[in-house]
Amino acid sequence: MATKAALETQLAVVAGFENPSVSLEQYPTPPELAAHVVHVADLNDDIEGRTVVDLGTGTGMLALGAALRGPARVIGLDVDREALSTARANRVRVGTTAPIHWVQADATRCPLRLTERTTVVMNPPFGAQRGHEHADRAFLATAAELADVSYSIHNAGSQEFVEAFAADNGGEVTHAFEATFDLARQFDFHEENRKELRTEVYRIVWAGD
């Protein structure tokens, strides 16, 4: 198994969004955070030999990180065609040969029906935009339908919500840790060039695992 640091170096070449959407909360997952999430998933035997689905993959950061750790296949799903085009280019930059399928679809109305052991990795919208509160709820609902286990990144202060949602949907939070989300300025309303957001990552085992 490659080290977390080596994985972060490999993911550092992943390009972000050319035209990020405010409404979709398209913020690229930092390579250090993606490497940490994927490394923890690998340590828990949740990647090798499995199907890994990245819901709301954007330009492919988490999907490509998982692809470097020996999955049976990876599916990167996103509603944005342009982002998926960048994800395909990023695959070439990263150099992984693992089977990856890029699917244009709404993660909250996921068309996938999987029977094999499946791990979901995702950085869902935090619901920071007015009218989109709890946008991550729909992503968790999809994970509950698809996955045996999921890893998801949420805004700080989400523990009560995530644990309650998991319990109500046959799941259990088994791991939780805090992480820093380094956010570069990319929209006009951002007042700082860089900002560090406090986030939380949750591993949830869903019913049947």
PDB file of C-alpha atoms in Angstrom:
ATOM      1  CA  MET A   1       0.000   0.000   0.000  1.00  0.00           C
ATOM      2  CA  ALA A   2       1.363   3.412  -0.974  1.00  0.00           C
ATOM      3  CA  THR A   3       1.618   5.921   1.835  1.00  0.00           C
ATOM      4  CA  LYS A   4      -0.930   8.656   2.365  1.00  0.00           C
ATOM      5  CA  ALA A   5       1.721  11.214   1.458  1.00  0.00           C
ATOM      6  CA  ALA A   6       2.447   9.430  -1.823  1.00  0.00           C
ATOM      7  CA  LEU A   7      -1.253   9.349  -2.641  1.00  0.00           C
ATOM      8  CA  GLU A   8      -1.550  13.075  -1.931  1.00  0.00           C
ATOM      9  CA  THR A   9       1.353  13.738  -4.312  1.00  0.00           C
ATOM     10  CA  GLN A  10      -0.339  11.709  -7.050  1.00  0.00           C
ATOM     11  CA  LEU A  11      -3.604  13.619  -6.585  1.00  0.00           C
ATOM     12  CA  ALA A  12      -1.928  17.037  -6.593  1.00  0.00           C
ATOM     13  CA  VAL A  13      -2.106  17.077 -10.416  1.00  0.00           C
ATOM     14  CA  VAL A  14      -5.921  16.847 -10.469  1.00  0.00           C
ATOM     15  CA  ALA A  15      -7.382  19.974 -12.076  1.00  0.00           C
ATOM     16  CA  GLY A  16     -10.381  21.724 -10.550  1.00  0.00           C
ATOM     17  CA  PHE A  17     -13.492  23.273 -12.063  1.00  0.00           C
ATOM     18  CA  GLU A  18     -13.061  25.632 -15.021  1.00  0.00           C
ATOM     19  CA  ASN A  19     -16.476  27.227 -14.495  1.00  0.00           C
ATOM     20  CA  PRO A  20     -17.608  26.314 -10.967  1.00  0.00           C
ATOM     21  CA  SER A  21     -21.316  26.566 -10.185  1.00  0.00           C
ATOM     22  CA  VAL A  22     -22.441  28.344  -7.023  1.00  0.00           C
ATOM     23  CA  SER A  23     -25.760  26.500  -6.933  1.00  0.00           C
ATOM     24  CA  LEU A  24     -24.026  23.115  -7.147  1.00  0.00           C
ATOM     25  CA  GLU A  25     -21.452  24.196  -4.530  1.00  0.00           C
ATOM     26  CA  GLN A  26     -18.622  23.069  -6.767  1.00  0.00           C
ATOM     27  CA  TYR A  27     -15.582  23.330  -4.534  1.00  0.00           C
ATOM     28  CA  PRO A  28     -12.697  20.977  -5.391  1.00  0.00           C
ATOM     29  CA  THR A  29     -11.790  18.510  -2.669  1.00  0.00           C
ATOM     30  CA  PRO A  30      -8.218  19.302  -1.551  1.00  0.00           C
ATOM     31  CA  PRO A  31      -5.770  16.498  -2.451  1.00  0.00           C
ATOM     32  CA  GLU A  32      -4.597  16.164   1.162  1.00  0.00           C
ATOM     33  CA  LEU A  33      -8.165  15.622   2.378  1.00  0.00           C
ATOM     34  CA  ALA A  34      -9.002  13.229  -0.466  1.00  0.00           C
ATOM     35  CA  ALA A  35      -5.829  11.247   0.231  1.00  0.00           C
ATOM     36  CA  HIS A  36      -6.710  11.038   3.919  1.00  0.00           C
ATOM     37  CA  VAL A  37     -10.263   9.810   3.255  1.00  0.00           C
ATOM     38  CA  VAL A  38      -9.130   7.228   0.704  1.00  0.00           C
ATOM     39  CA  HIS A  39      -6.268   6.053   2.923  1.00  0.00           C
ATOM     40  CA  VAL A  40      -8.618   5.507   5.875  1.00  0.00           C
ATOM     41  CA  ALA A  41     -11.033   3.617   3.609  1.00  0.00           C
ATOM     42  CA  ASP A  42      -8.177   1.440   2.364  1.00  0.00           C
ATOM     43  CA  LEU A  43      -7.021   0.692   5.911  1.00  0.00           C
ATOM     44  CA  ASN A  44     -10.550  -0.518   6.656  1.00  0.00           C
ATOM     45  CA  ASP A  45     -10.530  -2.845   3.617  1.00  0.00           C
ATOM     46  CA  ASP A  46     -13.261  -0.788   1.972  1.00  0.00           C
ATOM     47  CA  ILE A  47     -11.611  -0.261  -1.435  1.00  0.00           C
ATOM     48  CA  GLU A  48      -9.531  -3.177  -2.716  1.00  0.00           C
ATOM     49  CA  GLY A  49     -11.624  -5.529  -4.825  1.00  0.00           C
ATOM     50  CA  ARG A  50     -14.807  -3.485  -4.372  1.00  0.00           C
ATOM     51  CA  THR A  51     -16.873  -1.221  -6.553  1.00  0.00           C
ATOM     52  CA  VAL A  52     -16.281   2.350  -5.394  1.00  0.00           C
ATOM     53  CA  VAL A  53     -18.822   5.038  -6.276  1.00  0.00           C
ATOM     54  CA  ASP A  54     -17.992   8.736  -5.991  1.00  0.00           C
ATOM     55  CA  LEU A  55     -21.302  10.596  -5.763  1.00  0.00           C
ATOM     56  CA  GLY A  56     -20.993  14.147  -7.091  1.00  0.00           C
ATOM     57  CA  THR A  57     -17.484  13.344  -8.301  1.00  0.00           C
ATOM     58  CA  GLY A  58     -16.900  16.765  -9.848  1.00  0.00           C
ATOM     59  CA  THR A  59     -13.502  16.640 -11.527  1.00  0.00           C
ATOM     60  CA  GLY A  60     -12.790  13.216 -10.056  1.00  0.00           C
ATOM     61  CA  MET A  61     -10.591  13.789  -7.006  1.00  0.00           C
ATOM     62  CA  LEU A  62     -12.026  11.078  -4.719  1.00  0.00           C
ATOM     63  CA  ALA A  63     -12.766   8.686  -7.589  1.00  0.00           C
ATOM     64  CA  LEU A  64      -9.178   8.902  -8.817  1.00  0.00           C
ATOM     65  CA  GLY A  65      -7.814   8.510  -5.319  1.00  0.00           C
ATOM     66  CA  ALA A  66      -9.813   5.316  -4.911  1.00  0.00           C
ATOM     67  CA  ALA A  67      -8.723   4.109  -8.356  1.00  0.00           C
ATOM     68  CA  LEU A  68      -5.108   4.183  -7.194  1.00  0.00           C
ATOM     69  CA  ARG A  69      -5.859   1.694  -4.398  1.00  0.00           C
ATOM     70  CA  GLY A  70      -6.896  -1.452  -6.287  1.00  0.00           C
ATOM     71  CA  PRO A  71     -10.699  -1.424  -6.552  1.00  0.00           C
ATOM     72  CA  ALA A  72     -12.577  -3.792  -8.853  1.00  0.00           C
ATOM     73  CA  ARG A  73     -13.916  -0.683 -10.577  1.00  0.00           C
ATOM     74  CA  VAL A  74     -14.754   2.940  -9.881  1.00  0.00           C
ATOM     75  CA  ILE A  75     -17.861   4.887 -10.872  1.00  0.00           C
ATOM     76  CA  GLY A  76     -17.709   8.678 -10.830  1.00  0.00           C
ATOM     77  CA  LEU A  77     -21.169  10.194 -11.021  1.00  0.00           C
ATOM     78  CA  ASP A  78     -21.955  13.856 -11.545  1.00  0.00           C
ATOM     79  CA  VAL A  79     -24.698  15.976 -13.101  1.00  0.00           C
ATOM     80  CA  ASP A  80     -22.195  18.376 -14.720  1.00  0.00           C
ATOM     81  CA  ARG A  81     -20.980  17.254 -18.177  1.00  0.00           C
ATOM     82  CA  GLU A  82     -18.113  19.777 -18.217  1.00  0.00           C
ATOM     83  CA  ALA A  83     -16.831  18.581 -14.842  1.00  0.00           C
ATOM     84  CA  LEU A  84     -16.845  14.978 -16.059  1.00  0.00           C
ATOM     85  CA  SER A  85     -14.868  16.022 -19.126  1.00  0.00           C
ATOM     86  CA  THR A  86     -12.232  17.455 -16.787  1.00  0.00           C
ATOM     87  CA  ALA A  87     -12.368  14.252 -14.718  1.00  0.00           C
ATOM     88  CA  ARG A  88     -11.546  12.207 -17.825  1.00  0.00           C
ATOM     89  CA  ALA A  89      -8.563  14.447 -18.504  1.00  0.00           C
ATOM     90  CA  ASN A  90      -7.522  14.148 -14.859  1.00  0.00           C
ATOM     91  CA  ARG A  91      -7.469  10.376 -15.184  1.00  0.00           C
ATOM     92  CA  VAL A  92      -4.780  10.747 -17.840  1.00  0.00           C
ATOM     93  CA  ARG A  93      -2.838  13.140 -15.599  1.00  0.00           C
ATOM     94  CA  VAL A  94      -2.981  10.748 -12.634  1.00  0.00           C
ATOM     95  CA  GLY A  95      -2.152   7.746 -14.785  1.00  0.00           C
ATOM     96  CA  THR A  96      -4.368   5.134 -13.150  1.00  0.00           C
ATOM     97  CA  THR A  97      -5.324   2.075 -15.195  1.00  0.00           C
ATOM     98  CA  ALA A  98      -8.156   0.917 -12.911  1.00  0.00           C
ATOM     99  CA  PRO A  99     -11.553   0.596 -14.635  1.00  0.00           C
ATOM    100  CA  ILE A 100     -13.400   3.918 -14.226  1.00  0.00           C
ATOM    101  CA  HIS A 101     -16.884   4.688 -15.542  1.00  0.00           C
ATOM    102  CA  TRP A 102     -17.919   8.348 -15.671  1.00  0.00           C
ATOM    103  CA  VAL A 103     -21.704   8.686 -15.462  1.00  0.00           C
ATOM    104  CA  GLN A 104     -23.637  11.909 -16.024  1.00  0.00           C
ATOM    105  CA  ALA A 105     -26.564  11.772 -13.614  1.00  0.00           C
ATOM    106  CA  ASP A 106     -28.055  13.448 -10.561  1.00  0.00           C
ATOM    107  CA  ALA A 107     -26.604  11.818  -7.443  1.00  0.00           C
ATOM    108  CA  THR A 108     -29.874  12.455  -5.613  1.00  0.00           C
ATOM    109  CA  ARG A 109     -31.768  10.471  -8.285  1.00  0.00           C
ATOM    110  CA  CYS A 110     -29.122   7.870  -8.885  1.00  0.00           C
ATOM    111  CA  PRO A 111     -29.784   5.453 -11.783  1.00  0.00           C
ATOM    112  CA  LEU A 112     -27.291   2.847 -10.537  1.00  0.00           C
ATOM    113  CA  ARG A 113     -28.438  -0.549  -9.297  1.00  0.00           C
ATOM    114  CA  LEU A 114     -25.510  -2.490  -7.890  1.00  0.00           C
ATOM    115  CA  THR A 115     -25.409  -6.001  -6.440  1.00  0.00           C
ATOM    116  CA  GLU A 116     -21.691  -6.282  -5.655  1.00  0.00           C
ATOM    117  CA  ARG A 117     -20.016  -5.018  -2.488  1.00  0.00           C
ATOM    118  CA  THR A 118     -19.949  -1.256  -2.857  1.00  0.00           C
ATOM    119  CA  THR A 119     -18.240   1.625  -1.097  1.00  0.00           C
ATOM    120  CA  VAL A 120     -19.402   5.214  -1.581  1.00  0.00           C
ATOM    121  CA  VAL A 121     -16.972   8.095  -1.178  1.00  0.00           C
ATOM    122  CA  MET A 122     -18.317  11.620  -1.494  1.00  0.00           C
ATOM    123  CA  ASN A 123     -17.929  15.279  -0.763  1.00  0.00           C
ATOM    124  CA  PRO A 124     -21.590  16.335  -0.991  1.00  0.00           C
ATOM    125  CA  PRO A 125     -22.835  19.930  -0.987  1.00  0.00           C
ATOM    126  CA  PHE A 126     -22.858  21.351   2.522  1.00  0.00           C
ATOM    127  CA  GLY A 127     -26.093  23.234   1.911  1.00  0.00           C
ATOM    128  CA  ALA A 128     -24.433  26.590   2.453  1.00  0.00           C
ATOM    129  CA  GLN A 129     -26.552  28.357  -0.166  1.00  0.00           C
ATOM    130  CA  ARG A 130     -29.926  29.728   0.844  1.00  0.00           C
ATOM    131  CA  GLY A 131     -32.691  27.316  -0.104  1.00  0.00           C
ATOM    132  CA  HIS A 132     -30.300  24.358  -0.199  1.00  0.00           C
ATOM    133  CA  GLU A 133     -30.032  23.626   3.513  1.00  0.00           C
ATOM    134  CA  HIS A 134     -29.293  19.972   4.293  1.00  0.00           C
ATOM    135  CA  ALA A 135     -28.353  19.328   0.660  1.00  0.00           C
ATOM    136  CA  ASP A 136     -26.152  16.509   1.943  1.00  0.00           C
ATOM    137  CA  ARG A 137     -29.223  14.596   3.184  1.00  0.00           C
ATOM    138  CA  ALA A 138     -30.182  13.459  -0.339  1.00  0.00           C
ATOM    139  CA  PHE A 139     -26.622  12.272  -0.988  1.00  0.00           C
ATOM    140  CA  LEU A 140     -26.673  10.231   2.221  1.00  0.00           C
ATOM    141  CA  ALA A 141     -29.991   8.735   1.151  1.00  0.00           C
ATOM    142  CA  THR A 142     -28.414   7.576  -2.110  1.00  0.00           C
ATOM    143  CA  ALA A 143     -25.443   6.138  -0.224  1.00  0.00           C
ATOM    144  CA  ALA A 144     -27.839   4.208   2.007  1.00  0.00           C
ATOM    145  CA  GLU A 145     -29.435   2.653  -1.086  1.00  0.00           C
ATOM    146  CA  LEU A 146     -26.200   1.824  -2.924  1.00  0.00           C
ATOM    147  CA  ALA A 147     -23.513   1.062  -0.422  1.00  0.00           C
ATOM    148  CA  ASP A 148     -22.391  -1.383   2.204  1.00  0.00           C
ATOM    149  CA  VAL A 149     -20.208   1.384   3.599  1.00  0.00           C
ATOM    150  CA  SER A 150     -19.784   5.077   2.854  1.00  0.00           C
ATOM    151  CA  TYR A 151     -17.335   7.886   3.583  1.00  0.00           C
ATOM    152  CA  SER A 152     -18.660  11.425   3.403  1.00  0.00           C
ATOM    153  CA  ILE A 153     -17.366  14.913   4.150  1.00  0.00           C
ATOM    154  CA  HIS A 154     -19.682  17.321   5.966  1.00  0.00           C
ATOM    155  CA  ASN A 155     -19.637  20.776   7.479  1.00  0.00           C
ATOM    156  CA  ALA A 156     -18.470  21.027  11.092  1.00  0.00           C
ATOM    157  CA  GLY A 157     -21.253  20.440  13.588  1.00  0.00           C
ATOM    158  CA  SER A 158     -22.932  17.678  11.558  1.00  0.00           C
ATOM    159  CA  GLN A 159     -22.459  14.808  14.000  1.00  0.00           C
ATOM    160  CA  GLU A 160     -25.967  14.773  15.456  1.00  0.00           C
ATOM    161  CA  PHE A 161     -27.565  15.010  12.009  1.00  0.00           C
ATOM    162  CA  VAL A 162     -25.381  12.317  10.402  1.00  0.00           C
ATOM    163  CA  GLU A 163     -25.726   9.868  13.288  1.00  0.00           C
ATOM    164  CA  ALA A 164     -29.507  10.337  13.407  1.00  0.00           C
ATOM    165  CA  PHE A 165     -29.850   9.912   9.639  1.00  0.00           C
ATOM    166  CA  ALA A 166     -27.738   6.762   9.679  1.00  0.00           C
ATOM    167  CA  ALA A 167     -29.733   5.252  12.542  1.00  0.00           C
ATOM    168  CA  ASP A 168     -33.041   6.049  10.824  1.00  0.00           C
ATOM    169  CA  ASN A 169     -31.866   4.326   7.642  1.00  0.00           C
ATOM    170  CA  GLY A 170     -30.365   1.123   9.003  1.00  0.00           C
ATOM    171  CA  GLY A 171     -26.813   2.429   9.301  1.00  0.00           C
ATOM    172  CA  GLU A 172     -24.261   3.082  12.000  1.00  0.00           C
ATOM    173  CA  VAL A 173     -21.453   5.624  12.196  1.00  0.00           C
ATOM    174  CA  THR A 174     -18.302   3.652  13.021  1.00  0.00           C
ATOM    175  CA  HIS A 175     -15.618   6.301  12.496  1.00  0.00           C
ATOM    176  CA  ALA A 176     -15.622  10.098  12.612  1.00  0.00           C
ATOM    177  CA  PHE A 177     -12.787  12.582  12.421  1.00  0.00           C
ATOM    178  CA  GLU A 178     -12.280  16.285  11.916  1.00  0.00           C
ATOM    179  CA  ALA A 179     -10.490  17.619   8.849  1.00  0.00           C
ATOM    180  CA  THR A 180      -9.500  20.972   7.398  1.00  0.00           C
ATOM    181  CA  PHE A 181     -10.914  21.959   4.014  1.00  0.00           C
ATOM    182  CA  ASP A 182      -8.594  24.488   2.379  1.00  0.00           C
ATOM    183  CA  LEU A 183     -10.829  26.597   0.149  1.00  0.00           C
ATOM    184  CA  ALA A 184      -9.343  28.904  -2.488  1.00  0.00           C
ATOM    185  CA  ARG A 185     -11.237  31.992  -3.626  1.00  0.00           C
ATOM    186  CA  GLN A 186     -13.268  31.157  -6.734  1.00  0.00           C
ATOM    187  CA  PHE A 187     -16.489  33.181  -6.535  1.00  0.00           C
ATOM    188  CA  ASP A 188     -16.965  36.965  -6.465  1.00  0.00           C
ATOM    189  CA  PHE A 189     -18.673  36.882  -3.072  1.00  0.00           C
ATOM    190  CA  HIS A 190     -15.607  35.310  -1.431  1.00  0.00           C
ATOM    191  CA  GLU A 191     -13.894  37.991   0.638  1.00  0.00           C
ATOM    192  CA  GLU A 192     -10.590  36.162   1.196  1.00  0.00           C
ATOM    193  CA  ASN A 193      -8.120  34.551  -1.196  1.00  0.00           C
ATOM    194  CA  ARG A 194      -8.024  31.403   0.934  1.00  0.00           C
ATOM    195  CA  LYS A 195     -10.104  30.132   3.800  1.00  0.00           C
ATOM    196  CA  GLU A 196      -9.872  27.068   5.991  1.00  0.00           C
ATOM    197  CA  LEU A 197     -13.184  25.370   6.690  1.00  0.00           C
ATOM    198  CA  ARG A 198     -13.682  22.945   9.549  1.00  0.00           C
ATOM    199  CA  THR A 199     -15.205  19.738   8.271  1.00  0.00           C
ATOM    200  CA  GLU A 200     -16.026  16.277   9.554  1.00  0.00           C
ATOM    201  CA  VAL A 201     -15.668  12.921   7.820  1.00  0.00           C
ATOM    202  CA  TYR A 202     -17.929   9.997   8.671  1.00  0.00           C
ATOM    203  CA  ARG A 203     -17.690   6.290   7.909  1.00  0.00           C
ATOM    204  CA  ILE A 204     -21.130   4.688   7.934  1.00  0.00           C
ATOM    205  CA  VAL A 205     -21.804   0.957   7.700  1.00  0.00           C
ATOM    206  CA  TRP A 206     -25.208   0.409   6.161  1.00  0.00           C
ATOM    207  CA  ALA A 207     -27.556  -2.513   6.764  1.00  0.00           C
ATOM    208  CA  GLY A 208     -26.444  -5.759   5.244  1.00  0.00           C
ATOM    209  CA  ASP A 209     -22.681  -5.256   5.510  1.00  0.00           C
TER     210      ASP A 209
END
